[in-house]
Amino acid sequence: MKNKIPDLKNYLYAQLERLDDESITGDELTAVIERGRAIADISAQIIASESFQLKVIKTAHEMGHTVKAPALLGLVDGGS
């Protein structure tokens, strides 16, 4: 998988920096704000999905099963 949670964090911080750029005004600022909302909405869905997967992994682990962490988390060894 190409994109991982650390990539998402970096992307969110980059969007925050664009929103904080005082040289952006008017229609350009409106576009940046709309884009920021779309990014936040999609990011929330990604985070919710990964949170669910982690709950499944935790439950499986508590039941004595070994389950690898999703690649999206960006763990070097894939986790367990």
JSON list of N, CA and C in Angstrom, two decimals:
[
{"chain": "A", "resi": 1, "resn": "MET", "atom": "N", "xyz": [0.84, -1.18, 0.00]},
{"chain": "A", "resi": 1, "resn": "MET", "atom": "CA", "xyz": [0.00, 0.00, 0.00]},
{"chain": "A", "resi": 1, "resn": "MET", "atom": "C", "xyz": [0.88, 1.24, 0.00]},
{"chain": "A", "resi": 2, "resn": "LYS", "atom": "N", "xyz": [0.55, 2.18, -0.82]},
{"chain": "A", "resi": 2, "resn": "LYS", "atom": "CA", "xyz": [1.36, 3.38, -0.98]},
{"chain": "A", "resi": 2, "resn": "LYS", "atom": "C", "xyz": [1.18, 4.37, 0.16]},
{"chain": "A", "resi": 3, "resn": "ASN", "atom": "N", "xyz": [-0.04, 4.69, 0.54]},
{"chain": "A", "resi": 3, "resn": "ASN", "atom": "CA", "xyz": [-0.31, 5.69, 1.57]},
{"chain": "A", "resi": 3, "resn": "ASN", "atom": "C", "xyz": [-0.49, 5.04, 2.92]},
{"chain": "A", "resi": 4, "resn": "LYS", "atom": "N", "xyz": [0.10, 5.68, 3.93]},
{"chain": "A", "resi": 4, "resn": "LYS", "atom": "CA", "xyz": [0.04, 5.17, 5.28]},
{"chain": "A", "resi": 4, "resn": "LYS", "atom": "C", "xyz": [-0.37, 6.30, 6.23]},
{"chain": "A", "resi": 5, "resn": "ILE", "atom": "N", "xyz": [-0.69, 5.97, 7.46]},
{"chain": "A", "resi": 5, "resn": "ILE", "atom": "CA", "xyz": [-1.13, 6.97, 8.43]},
{"chain": "A", "resi": 5, "resn": "ILE", "atom": "C", "xyz": [-0.11, 8.11, 8.58]},
{"chain": "A", "resi": 6, "resn": "PRO", "atom": "N", "xyz": [1.19, 7.85, 8.64]},
{"chain": "A", "resi": 6, "resn": "PRO", "atom": "CA", "xyz": [2.13, 8.98, 8.71]},
{"chain": "A", "resi": 6, "resn": "PRO", "atom": "C", "xyz": [2.00, 9.92, 7.49]},
{"chain": "A", "resi": 7, "resn": "ASP", "atom": "N", "xyz": [1.70, 9.36, 6.32]},
{"chain": "A", "resi": 7, "resn": "ASP", "atom": "CA", "xyz": [1.50, 10.20, 5.13]},
{"chain": "A", "resi": 7, "resn": "ASP", "atom": "C", "xyz": [0.25, 11.07, 5.31]},
{"chain": "A", "resi": 8, "resn": "LEU", "atom": "N", "xyz": [-0.79, 10.49, 5.88]},
{"chain": "A", "resi": 8, "resn": "LEU", "atom": "CA", "xyz": [-2.02, 11.24, 6.13]},
{"chain": "A", "resi": 8, "resn": "LEU", "atom": "C", "xyz": [-1.75, 12.39, 7.09]},
{"chain": "A", "resi": 9, "resn": "LYS", "atom": "N", "xyz": [-1.02, 12.12, 8.15]},
{"chain": "A", "resi": 9, "resn": "LYS", "atom": "CA", "xyz": [-0.68, 13.18, 9.10]},
{"chain": "A", "resi": 9, "resn": "LYS", "atom": "C", "xyz": [0.07, 14.31, 8.42]},
{"chain": "A", "resi": 10, "resn": "ASN", "atom": "N", "xyz": [1.04, 13.97, 7.59]},
{"chain": "A", "resi": 10, "resn": "ASN", "atom": "CA", "xyz": [1.80, 14.99, 6.88]},
{"chain": "A", "resi": 10, "resn": "ASN", "atom": "C", "xyz": [0.91, 15.80, 5.95]},
{"chain": "A", "resi": 11, "resn": "TYR", "atom": "N", "xyz": [0.00, 15.13, 5.27]},
{"chain": "A", "resi": 11, "resn": "TYR", "atom": "CA", "xyz": [-0.92, 15.80, 4.36]},
{"chain": "A", "resi": 11, "resn": "TYR", "atom": "C", "xyz": [-1.84, 16.75, 5.12]},
{"chain": "A", "resi": 12, "resn": "LEU", "atom": "N", "xyz": [-2.33, 16.32, 6.28]},
{"chain": "A", "resi": 12, "resn": "LEU", "atom": "CA", "xyz": [-3.20, 17.17, 7.09]},
{"chain": "A", "resi": 12, "resn": "LEU", "atom": "C", "xyz": [-2.45, 18.40, 7.59]},
{"chain": "A", "resi": 13, "resn": "TYR", "atom": "N", "xyz": [-1.21, 18.23, 8.01]},
{"chain": "A", "resi": 13, "resn": "TYR", "atom": "CA", "xyz": [-0.43, 19.38, 8.46]},
{"chain": "A", "resi": 13, "resn": "TYR", "atom": "C", "xyz": [-0.13, 20.33, 7.30]},
{"chain": "A", "resi": 14, "resn": "ALA", "atom": "N", "xyz": [0.11, 19.79, 6.11]},
{"chain": "A", "resi": 14, "resn": "ALA", "atom": "CA", "xyz": [0.34, 20.64, 4.94]},
{"chain": "A", "resi": 14, "resn": "ALA", "atom": "C", "xyz": [-0.92, 21.46, 4.63]},
{"chain": "A", "resi": 15, "resn": "GLN", "atom": "N", "xyz": [-2.09, 20.84, 4.75]},
{"chain": "A", "resi": 15, "resn": "GLN", "atom": "CA", "xyz": [-3.34, 21.57, 4.52]},
{"chain": "A", "resi": 15, "resn": "GLN", "atom": "C", "xyz": [-3.52, 22.65, 5.58]},
{"chain": "A", "resi": 16, "resn": "LEU", "atom": "N", "xyz": [-3.18, 22.35, 6.82]},
{"chain": "A", "resi": 16, "resn": "LEU", "atom": "CA", "xyz": [-3.27, 23.33, 7.89]},
{"chain": "A", "resi": 16, "resn": "LEU", "atom": "C", "xyz": [-2.37, 24.54, 7.59]},
{"chain": "A", "resi": 17, "resn": "GLU", "atom": "N", "xyz": [-1.18, 24.27, 7.08]},
{"chain": "A", "resi": 17, "resn": "GLU", "atom": "CA", "xyz": [-0.27, 25.36, 6.72]},
{"chain": "A", "resi": 17, "resn": "GLU", "atom": "C", "xyz": [-0.86, 26.22, 5.60]},
{"chain": "A", "resi": 18, "resn": "ARG", "atom": "N", "xyz": [-1.53, 25.58, 4.62]},
{"chain": "A", "resi": 18, "resn": "ARG", "atom": "CA", "xyz": [-2.17, 26.36, 3.55]},
{"chain": "A", "resi": 18, "resn": "ARG", "atom": "C", "xyz": [-3.28, 27.24, 4.12]},
{"chain": "A", "resi": 19, "resn": "LEU", "atom": "N", "xyz": [-4.05, 26.70, 5.06]},
{"chain": "A", "resi": 19, "resn": "LEU", "atom": "CA", "xyz": [-5.11, 27.48, 5.68]},
{"chain": "A", "resi": 19, "resn": "LEU", "atom": "C", "xyz": [-4.56, 28.65, 6.48]},
{"chain": "A", "resi": 20, "resn": "ASP", "atom": "N", "xyz": [-3.37, 28.50, 7.01]},
{"chain": "A", "resi": 20, "resn": "ASP", "atom": "CA", "xyz": [-2.74, 29.54, 7.83]},
{"chain": "A", "resi": 20, "resn": "ASP", "atom": "C", "xyz": [-1.99, 30.58, 7.00]},
{"chain": "A", "resi": 21, "resn": "ASP", "atom": "N", "xyz": [-1.89, 30.37, 5.70]},
{"chain": "A", "resi": 21, "resn": "ASP", "atom": "CA", "xyz": [-1.17, 31.29, 4.81]},
{"chain": "A", "resi": 21, "resn": "ASP", "atom": "C", "xyz": [-1.98, 32.56, 4.61]},
{"chain": "A", "resi": 22, "resn": "GLU", "atom": "N", "xyz": [-1.54, 33.65, 5.25]},
{"chain": "A", "resi": 22, "resn": "GLU", "atom": "CA", "xyz": [-2.29, 34.91, 5.20]},
{"chain": "A", "resi": 22, "resn": "GLU", "atom": "C", "xyz": [-2.26, 35.59, 3.84]},
{"chain": "A", "resi": 23, "resn": "SER", "atom": "N", "xyz": [-1.41, 35.11, 2.93]},
{"chain": "A", "resi": 23, "resn": "SER", "atom": "CA", "xyz": [-1.37, 35.70, 1.59]},
{"chain": "A", "resi": 23, "resn": "SER", "atom": "C", "xyz": [-2.49, 35.17, 0.69]},
{"chain": "A", "resi": 24, "resn": "ILE", "atom": "N", "xyz": [-3.15, 34.10, 1.13]},
{"chain": "A", "resi": 24, "resn": "ILE", "atom": "CA", "xyz": [-4.27, 33.53, 0.37]},
{"chain": "A", "resi": 24, "resn": "ILE", "atom": "C", "xyz": [-5.55, 34.24, 0.82]},
{"chain": "A", "resi": 25, "resn": "THR", "atom": "N", "xyz": [-6.25, 34.83, -0.15]},
{"chain": "A", "resi": 25, "resn": "THR", "atom": "CA", "xyz": [-7.46, 35.57, 0.16]},
{"chain": "A", "resi": 25, "resn": "THR", "atom": "C", "xyz": [-8.53, 35.31, -0.89]},
{"chain": "A", "resi": 26, "resn": "GLY", "atom": "N", "xyz": [-9.72, 35.81, -0.63]},
{"chain": "A", "resi": 26, "resn": "GLY", "atom": "CA", "xyz": [-10.80, 35.78, -1.60]},
{"chain": "A", "resi": 26, "resn": "GLY", "atom": "C", "xyz": [-11.19, 34.40, -2.06]},
{"chain": "A", "resi": 27, "resn": "ASP", "atom": "N", "xyz": [-11.37, 34.27, -3.39]},
{"chain": "A", "resi": 27, "resn": "ASP", "atom": "CA", "xyz": [-11.81, 33.01, -3.98]},
{"chain": "A", "resi": 27, "resn": "ASP", "atom": "C", "xyz": [-10.81, 31.89, -3.74]},
{"chain": "A", "resi": 28, "resn": "GLU", "atom": "N", "xyz": [-9.53, 32.24, -3.75]},
{"chain": "A", "resi": 28, "resn": "GLU", "atom": "CA", "xyz": [-8.51, 31.22, -3.51]},
{"chain": "A", "resi": 28, "resn": "GLU", "atom": "C", "xyz": [-8.63, 30.67, -2.09]},
{"chain": "A", "resi": 29, "resn": "LEU", "atom": "N", "xyz": [-8.88, 31.55, -1.12]},
{"chain": "A", "resi": 29, "resn": "LEU", "atom": "CA", "xyz": [-9.07, 31.12, 0.27]},
{"chain": "A", "resi": 29, "resn": "LEU", "atom": "C", "xyz": [-10.32, 30.25, 0.39]},
{"chain": "A", "resi": 30, "resn": "THR", "atom": "N", "xyz": [-11.39, 30.64, -0.28]},
{"chain": "A", "resi": 30, "resn": "THR", "atom": "CA", "xyz": [-12.62, 29.86, -0.26]},
{"chain": "A", "resi": 30, "resn": "THR", "atom": "C", "xyz": [-12.36, 28.46, -0.79]},
{"chain": "A", "resi": 31, "resn": "ALA", "atom": "N", "xyz": [-11.59, 28.36, -1.88]},
{"chain": "A", "resi": 31, "resn": "ALA", "atom": "CA", "xyz": [-11.26, 27.06, -2.46]},
{"chain": "A", "resi": 31, "resn": "ALA", "atom": "C", "xyz": [-10.42, 26.22, -1.50]},
{"chain": "A", "resi": 32, "resn": "VAL", "atom": "N", "xyz": [-9.46, 26.86, -0.83]},
{"chain": "A", "resi": 32, "resn": "VAL", "atom": "CA", "xyz": [-8.61, 26.15, 0.13]},
{"chain": "A", "resi": 32, "resn": "VAL", "atom": "C", "xyz": [-9.45, 25.64, 1.30]},
{"chain": "A", "resi": 33, "resn": "ILE", "atom": "N", "xyz": [-10.39, 26.44, 1.76]},
{"chain": "A", "resi": 33, "resn": "ILE", "atom": "CA", "xyz": [-11.26, 26.04, 2.86]},
{"chain": "A", "resi": 33, "resn": "ILE", "atom": "C", "xyz": [-12.13, 24.86, 2.45]},
{"chain": "A", "resi": 34, "resn": "GLU", "atom": "N", "xyz": [-12.72, 24.93, 1.26]},
{"chain": "A", "resi": 34, "resn": "GLU", "atom": "CA", "xyz": [-13.55, 23.82, 0.77]},
{"chain": "A", "resi": 34, "resn": "GLU", "atom": "C", "xyz": [-12.74, 22.54, 0.62]},
{"chain": "A", "resi": 35, "resn": "ARG", "atom": "N", "xyz": [-11.54, 22.69, 0.08]},
{"chain": "A", "resi": 35, "resn": "ARG", "atom": "CA", "xyz": [-10.66, 21.54, -0.06]},
{"chain": "A", "resi": 35, "resn": "ARG", "atom": "C", "xyz": [-10.30, 20.97, 1.31]},
{"chain": "A", "resi": 36, "resn": "GLY", "atom": "N", "xyz": [-10.04, 21.86, 2.27]},
{"chain": "A", "resi": 36, "resn": "GLY", "atom": "CA", "xyz": [-9.73, 21.43, 3.63]},
{"chain": "A", "resi": 36, "resn": "GLY", "atom": "C", "xyz": [-10.86, 20.62, 4.25]},
{"chain": "A", "resi": 37, "resn": "ARG", "atom": "N", "xyz": [-12.09, 21.06, 4.02]},
{"chain": "A", "resi": 37, "resn": "ARG", "atom": "CA", "xyz": [-13.24, 20.33, 4.54]},
{"chain": "A", "resi": 37, "resn": "ARG", "atom": "C", "xyz": [-13.33, 18.93, 3.92]},
{"chain": "A", "resi": 38, "resn": "ALA", "atom": "N", "xyz": [-13.12, 18.86, 2.61]},
{"chain": "A", "resi": 38, "resn": "ALA", "atom": "CA", "xyz": [-13.17, 17.57, 1.93]},
{"chain": "A", "resi": 38, "resn": "ALA", "atom": "C", "xyz": [-12.07, 16.65, 2.45]},
{"chain": "A", "resi": 39, "resn": "ILE", "atom": "N", "xyz": [-10.88, 17.19, 2.63]},
{"chain": "A", "resi": 39, "resn": "ILE", "atom": "CA", "xyz": [-9.76, 16.41, 3.16]},
{"chain": "A", "resi": 39, "resn": "ILE", "atom": "C", "xyz": [-10.07, 15.92, 4.56]},
{"chain": "A", "resi": 40, "resn": "ALA", "atom": "N", "xyz": [-10.64, 16.79, 5.39]},
{"chain": "A", "resi": 40, "resn": "ALA", "atom": "CA", "xyz": [-10.99, 16.40, 6.76]},
{"chain": "A", "resi": 40, "resn": "ALA", "atom": "C", "xyz": [-12.04, 15.30, 6.77]},
{"chain": "A", "resi": 41, "resn": "ASP", "atom": "N", "xyz": [-13.04, 15.41, 5.90]},
{"chain": "A", "resi": 41, "resn": "ASP", "atom": "CA", "xyz": [-14.09, 14.38, 5.84]},
{"chain": "A", "resi": 41, "resn": "ASP", "atom": "C", "xyz": [-13.52, 13.02, 5.44]},
{"chain": "A", "resi": 42, "resn": "ILE", "atom": "N", "xyz": [-12.69, 13.01, 4.41]},
{"chain": "A", "resi": 42, "resn": "ILE", "atom": "CA", "xyz": [-12.09, 11.76, 3.96]},
{"chain": "A", "resi": 42, "resn": "ILE", "atom": "C", "xyz": [-11.13, 11.20, 5.01]},
{"chain": "A", "resi": 43, "resn": "SER", "atom": "N", "xyz": [-10.36, 12.08, 5.62]},
{"chain": "A", "resi": 43, "resn": "SER", "atom": "CA", "xyz": [-9.42, 11.65, 6.66]},
{"chain": "A", "resi": 43, "resn": "SER", "atom": "C", "xyz": [-10.16, 11.01, 7.82]},
{"chain": "A", "resi": 44, "resn": "ALA", "atom": "N", "xyz": [-11.29, 11.59, 8.21]},
{"chain": "A", "resi": 44, "resn": "ALA", "atom": "CA", "xyz": [-12.08, 11.03, 9.30]},
{"chain": "A", "resi": 44, "resn": "ALA", "atom": "C", "xyz": [-12.54, 9.61, 8.97]},
{"chain": "A", "resi": 45, "resn": "GLN", "atom": "N", "xyz": [-12.91, 9.38, 7.73]},
{"chain": "A", "resi": 45, "resn": "GLN", "atom": "CA", "xyz": [-13.35, 8.04, 7.32]},
{"chain": "A", "resi": 45, "resn": "GLN", "atom": "C", "xyz": [-12.18, 7.05, 7.37]},
{"chain": "A", "resi": 46, "resn": "ILE", "atom": "N", "xyz": [-11.02, 7.50, 6.92]},
{"chain": "A", "resi": 46, "resn": "ILE", "atom": "CA", "xyz": [-9.83, 6.64, 6.96]},
{"chain": "A", "resi": 46, "resn": "ILE", "atom": "C", "xyz": [-9.48, 6.28, 8.40]},
{"chain": "A", "resi": 47, "resn": "ILE", "atom": "N", "xyz": [-9.49, 7.28, 9.26]},
{"chain": "A", "resi": 47, "resn": "ILE", "atom": "CA", "xyz": [-9.14, 7.06, 10.67]},
{"chain": "A", "resi": 47, "resn": "ILE", "atom": "C", "xyz": [-10.16, 6.14, 11.34]},
{"chain": "A", "resi": 48, "resn": "ALA", "atom": "N", "xyz": [-11.44, 6.33, 11.05]},
{"chain": "A", "resi": 48, "resn": "ALA", "atom": "CA", "xyz": [-12.47, 5.46, 11.63]},
{"chain": "A", "resi": 48, "resn": "ALA", "atom": "C", "xyz": [-12.29, 4.03, 11.17]},
{"chain": "A", "resi": 49, "resn": "SER", "atom": "N", "xyz": [-11.96, 3.84, 9.91]},
{"chain": "A", "resi": 49, "resn": "SER", "atom": "CA", "xyz": [-11.75, 2.50, 9.38]},
{"chain": "A", "resi": 49, "resn": "SER", "atom": "C", "xyz": [-10.56, 1.83, 10.05]},
{"chain": "A", "resi": 50, "resn": "GLU", "atom": "N", "xyz": [-9.48, 2.57, 10.20]},
{"chain": "A", "resi": 50, "resn": "GLU", "atom": "CA", "xyz": [-8.28, 2.01, 10.83]},
{"chain": "A", "resi": 50, "resn": "GLU", "atom": "C", "xyz": [-8.52, 1.73, 12.31]},
{"chain": "A", "resi": 51, "resn": "SER", "atom": "N", "xyz": [-9.28, 2.59, 12.96]},
{"chain": "A", "resi": 51, "resn": "SER", "atom": "CA", "xyz": [-9.63, 2.38, 14.37]},
{"chain": "A", "resi": 51, "resn": "SER", "atom": "C", "xyz": [-10.40, 1.07, 14.53]},
{"chain": "A", "resi": 52, "resn": "PHE", "atom": "N", "xyz": [-11.34, 0.84, 13.64]},
{"chain": "A", "resi": 52, "resn": "PHE", "atom": "CA", "xyz": [-12.11, -0.40, 13.69]},
{"chain": "A", "resi": 52, "resn": "PHE", "atom": "C", "xyz": [-11.20, -1.60, 13.50]},
{"chain": "A", "resi": 53, "resn": "GLN", "atom": "N", "xyz": [-10.30, -1.52, 12.51]},
{"chain": "A", "resi": 53, "resn": "GLN", "atom": "CA", "xyz": [-9.37, -2.64, 12.27]},
{"chain": "A", "resi": 53, "resn": "GLN", "atom": "C", "xyz": [-8.52, -2.91, 13.51]},
{"chain": "A", "resi": 54, "resn": "LEU", "atom": "N", "xyz": [-8.07, -1.84, 14.17]},
{"chain": "A", "resi": 54, "resn": "LEU", "atom": "CA", "xyz": [-7.25, -2.03, 15.37]},
{"chain": "A", "resi": 54, "resn": "LEU", "atom": "C", "xyz": [-8.05, -2.68, 16.50]},
{"chain": "A", "resi": 55, "resn": "LYS", "atom": "N", "xyz": [-9.34, -2.33, 16.61]},
{"chain": "A", "resi": 55, "resn": "LYS", "atom": "CA", "xyz": [-10.19, -2.97, 17.62]},
{"chain": "A", "resi": 55, "resn": "LYS", "atom": "C", "xyz": [-10.34, -4.47, 17.33]},
{"chain": "A", "resi": 56, "resn": "VAL", "atom": "N", "xyz": [-10.47, -4.81, 16.06]},
{"chain": "A", "resi": 56, "resn": "VAL", "atom": "CA", "xyz": [-10.56, -6.22, 15.68]},
{"chain": "A", "resi": 56, "resn": "VAL", "atom": "C", "xyz": [-9.27, -6.94, 16.04]},
{"chain": "A", "resi": 57, "resn": "ILE", "atom": "N", "xyz": [-8.14, -6.32, 15.73]},
{"chain": "A", "resi": 57, "resn": "ILE", "atom": "CA", "xyz": [-6.84, -6.92, 16.04]},
{"chain": "A", "resi": 57, "resn": "ILE", "atom": "C", "xyz": [-6.69, -7.11, 17.55]},
{"chain": "A", "resi": 58, "resn": "LYS", "atom": "N", "xyz": [-7.06, -6.08, 18.32]},
{"chain": "A", "resi": 58, "resn": "LYS", "atom": "CA", "xyz": [-6.96, -6.16, 19.78]},
{"chain": "A", "resi": 58, "resn": "LYS", "atom": "C", "xyz": [-7.83, -7.29, 20.32]},
{"chain": "A", "resi": 59, "resn": "THR", "atom": "N", "xyz": [-9.05, -7.38, 19.83]},
{"chain": "A", "resi": 59, "resn": "THR", "atom": "CA", "xyz": [-9.96, -8.43, 20.27]},
{"chain": "A", "resi": 59, "resn": "THR", "atom": "C", "xyz": [-9.40, -9.81, 19.92]},
{"chain": "A", "resi": 60, "resn": "ALA", "atom": "N", "xyz": [-8.90, -9.96, 18.69]},
{"chain": "A", "resi": 60, "resn": "ALA", "atom": "CA", "xyz": [-8.33, -11.24, 18.27]},
{"chain": "A", "resi": 60, "resn": "ALA", "atom": "C", "xyz": [-7.14, -11.60, 19.16]},
{"chain": "A", "resi": 61, "resn": "HIS", "atom": "N", "xyz": [-6.30, -10.60, 19.46]},
{"chain": "A", "resi": 61, "resn": "HIS", "atom": "CA", "xyz": [-5.13, -10.84, 20.31]},
{"chain": "A", "resi": 61, "resn": "HIS", "atom": "C", "xyz": [-5.57, -11.28, 21.72]},
{"chain": "A", "resi": 62, "resn": "GLU", "atom": "N", "xyz": [-6.60, -10.63, 22.25]},
{"chain": "A", "resi": 62, "resn": "GLU", "atom": "CA", "xyz": [-7.11, -10.99, 23.57]},
{"chain": "A", "resi": 62, "resn": "GLU", "atom": "C", "xyz": [-7.66, -12.41, 23.59]},
{"chain": "A", "resi": 63, "resn": "MET", "atom": "N", "xyz": [-8.10, -12.89, 22.42]},
{"chain": "A", "resi": 63, "resn": "MET", "atom": "CA", "xyz": [-8.63, -14.25, 22.32]},
{"chain": "A", "resi": 63, "resn": "MET", "atom": "C", "xyz": [-7.54, -15.26, 21.99]},
{"chain": "A", "resi": 64, "resn": "GLY", "atom": "N", "xyz": [-6.28, -14.79, 21.92]},
{"chain": "A", "resi": 64, "resn": "GLY", "atom": "CA", "xyz": [-5.17, -15.69, 21.69]},
{"chain": "A", "resi": 64, "resn": "GLY", "atom": "C", "xyz": [-4.77, -15.87, 20.24]},
{"chain": "A", "resi": 65, "resn": "HIS", "atom": "N", "xyz": [-5.30, -15.07, 19.35]},
{"chain": "A", "resi": 65, "resn": "HIS", "atom": "CA", "xyz": [-4.95, -15.16, 17.93]},
{"chain": "A", "resi": 65, "resn": "HIS", "atom": "C", "xyz": [-3.88, -14.13, 17.58]},
{"chain": "A", "resi": 66, "resn": "THR", "atom": "N", "xyz": [-3.06, -14.45, 16.60]},
{"chain": "A", "resi": 66, "resn": "THR", "atom": "CA", "xyz": [-2.06, -13.52, 16.10]},
{"chain": "A", "resi": 66, "resn": "THR", "atom": "C", "xyz": [-2.57, -12.93, 14.80]},
{"chain": "A", "resi": 67, "resn": "VAL", "atom": "N", "xyz": [-2.65, -11.62, 14.75]},
{"chain": "A", "resi": 67, "resn": "VAL", "atom": "CA", "xyz": [-3.14, -10.92, 13.57]},
{"chain": "A", "resi": 67, "resn": "VAL", "atom": "C", "xyz": [-2.18, -9.79, 13.27]},
{"chain": "A", "resi": 68, "resn": "LYS", "atom": "N", "xyz": [-1.81, -9.62, 12.02]},
{"chain": "A", "resi": 68, "resn": "LYS", "atom": "CA", "xyz": [-0.90, -8.54, 11.64]},
{"chain": "A", "resi": 68, "resn": "LYS", "atom": "C", "xyz": [-1.65, -7.22, 11.53]},
{"chain": "A", "resi": 69, "resn": "ALA", "atom": "N", "xyz": [-0.96, -6.15, 11.89]},
{"chain": "A", "resi": 69, "resn": "ALA", "atom": "CA", "xyz": [-1.53, -4.81, 11.78]},
{"chain": "A", "resi": 69, "resn": "ALA", "atom": "C", "xyz": [-1.69, -4.43, 10.31]},
{"chain": "A", "resi": 70, "resn": "PRO", "atom": "N", "xyz": [-2.69, -3.62, 9.97]},
{"chain": "A", "resi": 70, "resn": "PRO", "atom": "CA", "xyz": [-2.88, -3.20, 8.59]},
{"chain": "A", "resi": 70, "resn": "PRO", "atom": "C", "xyz": [-1.66, -2.43, 8.08]},
{"chain": "A", "resi": 71, "resn": "ALA", "atom": "N", "xyz": [-1.34, -2.60, 6.82]},
{"chain": "A", "resi": 71, "resn": "ALA", "atom": "CA", "xyz": [-0.18, -1.92, 6.22]},
{"chain": "A", "resi": 71, "resn": "ALA", "atom": "C", "xyz": [-0.33, -0.41, 6.28]},
{"chain": "A", "resi": 72, "resn": "LEU", "atom": "N", "xyz": [-1.55, 0.07, 6.31]},
{"chain": "A", "resi": 72, "resn": "LEU", "atom": "CA", "xyz": [-1.79, 1.50, 6.31]},
{"chain": "A", "resi": 72, "resn": "LEU", "atom": "C", "xyz": [-1.16, 2.19, 7.53]},
{"chain": "A", "resi": 73, "resn": "LEU", "atom": "N", "xyz": [-0.96, 1.45, 8.61]},
{"chain": "A", "resi": 73, "resn": "LEU", "atom": "CA", "xyz": [-0.38, 2.04, 9.80]},
{"chain": "A", "resi": 73, "resn": "LEU", "atom": "C", "xyz": [1.07, 2.44, 9.61]},
{"chain": "A", "resi": 74, "resn": "GLY", "atom": "N", "xyz": [1.72, 1.88, 8.62]},
{"chain": "A", "resi": 74, "resn": "GLY", "atom": "CA", "xyz": [3.09, 2.25, 8.33]},
{"chain": "A", "resi": 74, "resn": "GLY", "atom": "C", "xyz": [4.13, 1.62, 9.24]},
{"chain": "A", "resi": 75, "resn": "LEU", "atom": "N", "xyz": [3.76, 0.52, 9.87]},
{"chain": "A", "resi": 75, "resn": "LEU", "atom": "CA", "xyz": [4.71, -0.19, 10.72]},
{"chain": "A", "resi": 75, "resn": "LEU", "atom": "C", "xyz": [5.73, -0.90, 9.85]},
{"chain": "A", "resi": 76, "resn": "VAL", "atom": "N", "xyz": [6.99, -0.83, 10.23]},
{"chain": "A", "resi": 76, "resn": "VAL", "atom": "CA", "xyz": [8.08, -1.40, 9.43]},
{"chain": "A", "resi": 76, "resn": "VAL", "atom": "C", "xyz": [7.90, -2.89, 9.22]},
{"chain": "A", "resi": 77, "resn": "ASP", "atom": "N", "xyz": [7.59, -3.62, 10.28]},
{"chain": "A", "resi": 77, "resn": "ASP", "atom": "CA", "xyz": [7.53, -5.09, 10.16]},
{"chain": "A", "resi": 77, "resn": "ASP", "atom": "C", "xyz": [6.10, -5.61, 9.97]},
{"chain": "A", "resi": 78, "resn": "GLY", "atom": "N", "xyz": [5.13, -4.69, 9.84]},
{"chain": "A", "resi": 78, "resn": "GLY", "atom": "CA", "xyz": [3.75, -5.13, 9.67]},
{"chain": "A", "resi": 78, "resn": "GLY", "atom": "C", "xyz": [3.03, -5.37, 10.98]},
{"chain": "A", "resi": 79, "resn": "GLY", "atom": "N", "xyz": [3.78, -5.37, 12.07]},
{"chain": "A", "resi": 79, "resn": "GLY", "atom": "CA", "xyz": [3.17, -5.54, 13.40]},
{"chain": "A", "resi": 79, "resn": "GLY", "atom": "C", "xyz": [2.64, -6.93, 13.62]},
{"chain": "A", "resi": 80, "resn": "SER", "atom": "N", "xyz": [2.10, -7.14, 14.81]},
{"chain": "A", "resi": 80, "resn": "SER", "atom": "CA", "xyz": [1.48, -8.42, 15.15]},
{"chain": "A", "resi": 80, "resn": "SER", "atom": "C", "xyz": [0.49, -8.24, 16.27]}
]
